[in-house]
């Protein structure tokens, strides 16, 4: 009998110990600090209709980021920049209300490019950004380097030649051209030959990361290109453009493209 009582006491003691060790969980439920209508986006231009723009999310308690095809993603509530394209521009803010995510946009009308663009834009599309600029392969004489295999992995080796393919086996659009302009949008047109009807697309010049992307059309010489249309800029001046792929999907190597203005 005494043994049974002792056993019960031991079991009861263990139950008290384990119950005392159970954590106390306080459940916290996220709540919205406002609704989407309460999120205020503000856009100001330093001059009326000008292209120097500040966009700002001014509602307290909201966190998020701005995004736009041309300016990319900006992980801050307030951004100031010079926009390169006249016309209506749309900027999207993505953020959290507290308990849920949201997106909201604001439009800005740009009537004049009264603040200078980054020099890369002028080199690519010309000083008359509306009219734009046409580029062709810099073929020159036999043996000239304009479309060739190069080491993969890094643009540092872009001008190292593994195989001068352009000297014997150029792409179908070797005598074609491509046109870039900022007439209401970043417009790109690819011409298979100098007299062919163009295929219209768009381009994105990433000045910070030094990449050039074409969409809905192909880059000149894309027989050695990649489906995503993203090229690393090795050289971009008013008279020369060198683009590079670190891994051509066609050849599995690096590939280099050399252009000049038409």
XYZ file of C-alpha atoms in Angstrom:
262
model
C 0.000 0.000 0.000
C 2.789 2.387 0.910
C 4.508 1.524 -2.396
C 1.385 2.454 -4.378
C 1.135 5.806 -2.568
C 4.790 6.549 -3.274
C 4.304 5.648 -6.962
C 1.297 7.987 -7.222
C 3.296 10.795 -5.618
C 6.179 10.316 -8.074
C 3.802 10.337 -11.086
C 2.047 13.460 -9.791
C 5.420 15.180 -9.297
C 6.466 14.459 -12.867
C 3.147 15.783 -14.182
C 3.656 19.031 -12.264
C 7.204 19.384 -13.579
C 6.234 18.783 -17.208
C 3.233 21.073 -17.016
C 5.436 23.788 -15.524
C 7.878 23.425 -18.447
C 5.273 23.906 -21.166
C 5.872 27.252 -22.880
C 3.301 29.973 -22.644
C 2.416 30.954 -26.192
C 0.962 34.363 -26.842
C -0.552 34.487 -30.298
C -0.156 37.755 -32.127
C -2.300 38.475 -35.156
C -1.107 40.922 -37.786
C -3.545 43.670 -38.611
C -3.624 46.237 -41.382
C -2.652 49.773 -40.457
C -4.765 51.129 -43.337
C -6.367 49.992 -46.593
C -5.118 50.406 -50.144
C -7.111 53.609 -50.591
C -5.292 55.011 -47.572
C -1.859 54.508 -49.138
C -0.769 57.838 -50.613
C 1.693 57.899 -53.505
C 3.102 61.281 -54.509
C 5.038 62.177 -57.665
C 6.691 65.555 -58.183
C 8.680 66.931 -61.112
C 11.395 69.496 -60.522
C 10.058 71.437 -63.516
C 6.536 71.318 -65.019
C 6.414 68.352 -67.381
C 10.145 67.736 -66.890
C 11.973 64.432 -66.627
C 13.565 64.839 -63.185
C 11.065 63.030 -60.984
C 10.668 62.202 -57.295
C 8.226 59.458 -56.302
C 7.335 59.007 -52.650
C 5.076 56.753 -50.573
C 4.132 59.067 -47.694
C 1.719 56.973 -45.588
C 3.177 56.068 -42.148
C 3.469 52.409 -41.188
C 3.797 51.098 -44.735
C 6.903 49.358 -46.038
C 7.689 48.343 -49.591
C 9.518 49.246 -52.787
C 9.094 51.033 -56.128
C 9.489 49.354 -59.511
C 9.419 50.379 -63.142
C 10.767 48.709 -66.274
C 13.271 51.497 -66.899
C 14.394 52.479 -63.397
C 14.228 48.893 -62.106
C 13.466 48.084 -58.446
C 14.173 50.676 -55.738
C 14.040 49.341 -52.171
C 12.997 52.591 -50.564
C 9.882 54.700 -50.113
C 11.326 57.782 -51.836
C 13.265 57.834 -55.100
C 14.623 60.687 -57.228
C 15.815 60.081 -60.799
C 16.044 61.444 -64.350
C 13.638 59.599 -66.659
C 14.817 59.074 -70.259
C 11.504 58.740 -72.122
C 8.857 61.385 -72.842
C 5.193 60.446 -72.495
C 3.209 58.785 -69.706
C 5.256 56.712 -67.266
C 3.753 54.346 -64.705
C 5.498 53.560 -61.427
C 4.363 50.693 -59.178
C 4.675 50.527 -55.405
C 4.543 47.081 -53.779
C 4.224 46.935 -50.011
C 2.586 45.577 -46.890
C -0.445 46.998 -45.126
C 0.484 44.938 -42.072
C -1.544 41.787 -42.625
C -1.525 41.669 -46.413
C 0.505 42.777 -49.421
C -0.686 45.229 -52.036
C 0.355 47.000 -55.220
C -0.573 50.505 -56.284
C 0.522 52.638 -59.232
C 0.951 56.298 -60.042
C 1.299 57.887 -63.496
C 3.578 60.761 -64.457
C 3.405 62.701 -67.708
C 6.802 63.710 -69.104
C 6.563 66.376 -71.802
C 10.218 67.343 -72.134
C 13.667 65.947 -71.449
C 14.987 69.072 -69.759
C 17.525 67.232 -67.589
C 20.413 65.397 -69.266
C 20.337 61.613 -69.430
C 23.163 59.294 -68.582
C 25.729 59.389 -71.399
C 25.060 55.733 -72.222
C 21.613 56.685 -73.542
C 23.049 59.308 -75.892
C 25.705 56.864 -77.079
C 23.083 54.183 -77.792
C 20.232 56.215 -79.321
C 21.977 59.434 -80.355
C 21.500 62.983 -79.117
C 18.148 63.162 -80.918
C 16.589 60.495 -78.745
C 13.229 60.637 -80.530
C 14.738 59.952 -83.961
C 17.102 57.336 -82.532
C 20.146 55.623 -83.977
C 20.874 52.633 -86.213
C 23.670 50.119 -85.595
C 25.256 47.503 -87.880
C 28.023 44.942 -87.505
C 31.494 46.482 -87.624
C 32.639 44.043 -90.306
C 35.322 46.043 -92.070
C 37.929 43.986 -93.909
C 38.466 40.225 -93.905
C 39.763 39.026 -90.588
C 38.079 41.845 -88.673
C 36.507 40.813 -85.383
C 32.751 41.482 -85.309
C 31.011 38.198 -84.360
C 33.164 35.607 -82.658
C 33.452 32.916 -80.008
C 35.166 34.015 -76.822
C 35.904 32.571 -73.371
C 32.814 31.982 -71.203
C 32.187 33.227 -67.717
C 33.420 36.831 -67.682
C 33.398 39.907 -69.938
C 37.077 40.370 -69.058
C 37.829 37.876 -71.817
C 35.334 39.274 -74.321
C 38.005 40.318 -76.827
C 39.925 37.039 -76.614
C 39.120 35.098 -79.786
C 38.453 31.363 -79.661
C 36.934 31.258 -83.154
C 36.448 34.149 -85.559
C 33.116 32.848 -86.848
C 32.272 36.054 -88.687
C 35.184 35.492 -91.072
C 33.574 32.425 -92.585
C 30.203 31.629 -91.053
C 28.380 34.806 -90.094
C 24.729 34.890 -88.932
C 21.796 35.227 -91.338
C 21.418 38.895 -90.404
C 25.099 39.740 -90.927
C 24.027 42.480 -93.360
C 21.094 43.580 -91.226
C 20.702 46.465 -88.840
C 19.021 47.428 -85.574
C 17.484 50.712 -84.499
C 17.095 52.166 -80.986
C 15.001 55.216 -80.054
C 13.143 56.781 -77.130
C 10.096 58.002 -79.052
C 7.450 57.514 -76.354
C 9.043 54.266 -75.179
C 12.389 52.440 -75.373
C 11.802 51.178 -78.942
C 13.925 48.574 -80.684
C 13.617 47.362 -84.289
C 15.527 44.458 -85.846
C 16.087 44.247 -89.615
C 17.226 40.901 -91.040
C 18.751 42.719 -94.027
C 19.290 46.391 -94.795
C 16.099 46.438 -96.898
C 13.915 44.033 -94.881
C 10.764 45.009 -93.008
C 11.672 45.534 -89.376
C 10.502 43.504 -86.391
C 9.558 45.885 -83.605
C 10.313 45.242 -79.953
C 11.633 47.073 -76.924
C 14.936 47.519 -75.136
C 16.107 48.106 -71.605
C 19.434 49.799 -70.910
C 20.588 49.058 -67.370
C 23.210 51.743 -66.793
C 24.124 50.573 -63.300
C 24.642 46.897 -64.150
C 25.834 47.610 -67.699
C 23.448 45.306 -69.529
C 21.347 45.747 -72.650
C 18.169 43.696 -73.047
C 15.921 43.342 -76.093
C 12.346 42.060 -75.922
C 9.858 40.808 -78.553
C 12.599 40.913 -81.203
C 16.147 39.595 -81.559
C 19.516 41.256 -81.228
C 21.562 41.397 -84.420
C 23.547 38.161 -84.569
C 21.286 36.350 -82.108
C 22.071 33.027 -83.819
C 24.646 32.873 -81.025
C 22.374 34.606 -78.520
C 20.226 33.627 -75.556
C 16.436 33.527 -75.234
C 16.360 36.070 -72.406
C 17.898 38.716 -74.675
C 20.274 40.043 -71.988
C 23.752 41.128 -73.108
C 26.631 42.517 -71.066
C 27.954 45.859 -72.294
C 31.741 45.722 -72.730
C 32.063 49.001 -74.657
C 29.492 51.672 -75.441
C 30.575 54.926 -77.061
C 29.096 57.104 -79.784
C 31.089 55.171 -82.388
C 31.365 51.609 -81.049
C 29.332 49.060 -79.122
C 30.667 45.701 -77.929
C 28.256 43.234 -76.334
C 29.069 39.913 -74.703
C 27.355 36.714 -73.614
C 29.024 34.686 -70.889
C 27.293 31.495 -72.042
C 25.848 31.312 -75.538
C 22.954 28.839 -75.513
C 23.828 27.861 -79.093
C 27.520 27.118 -78.562
C 27.934 26.769 -74.804
C 30.797 29.263 -74.851
C 31.215 32.990 -74.559
C 30.288 35.108 -77.583
C 31.155 38.669 -78.570
C 29.293 41.104 -80.866
C 30.912 44.269 -82.252
C 28.793 47.066 -83.781
C 29.194 50.532 -85.259
C 26.651 53.207 -86.191
C 25.245 52.880 -89.703
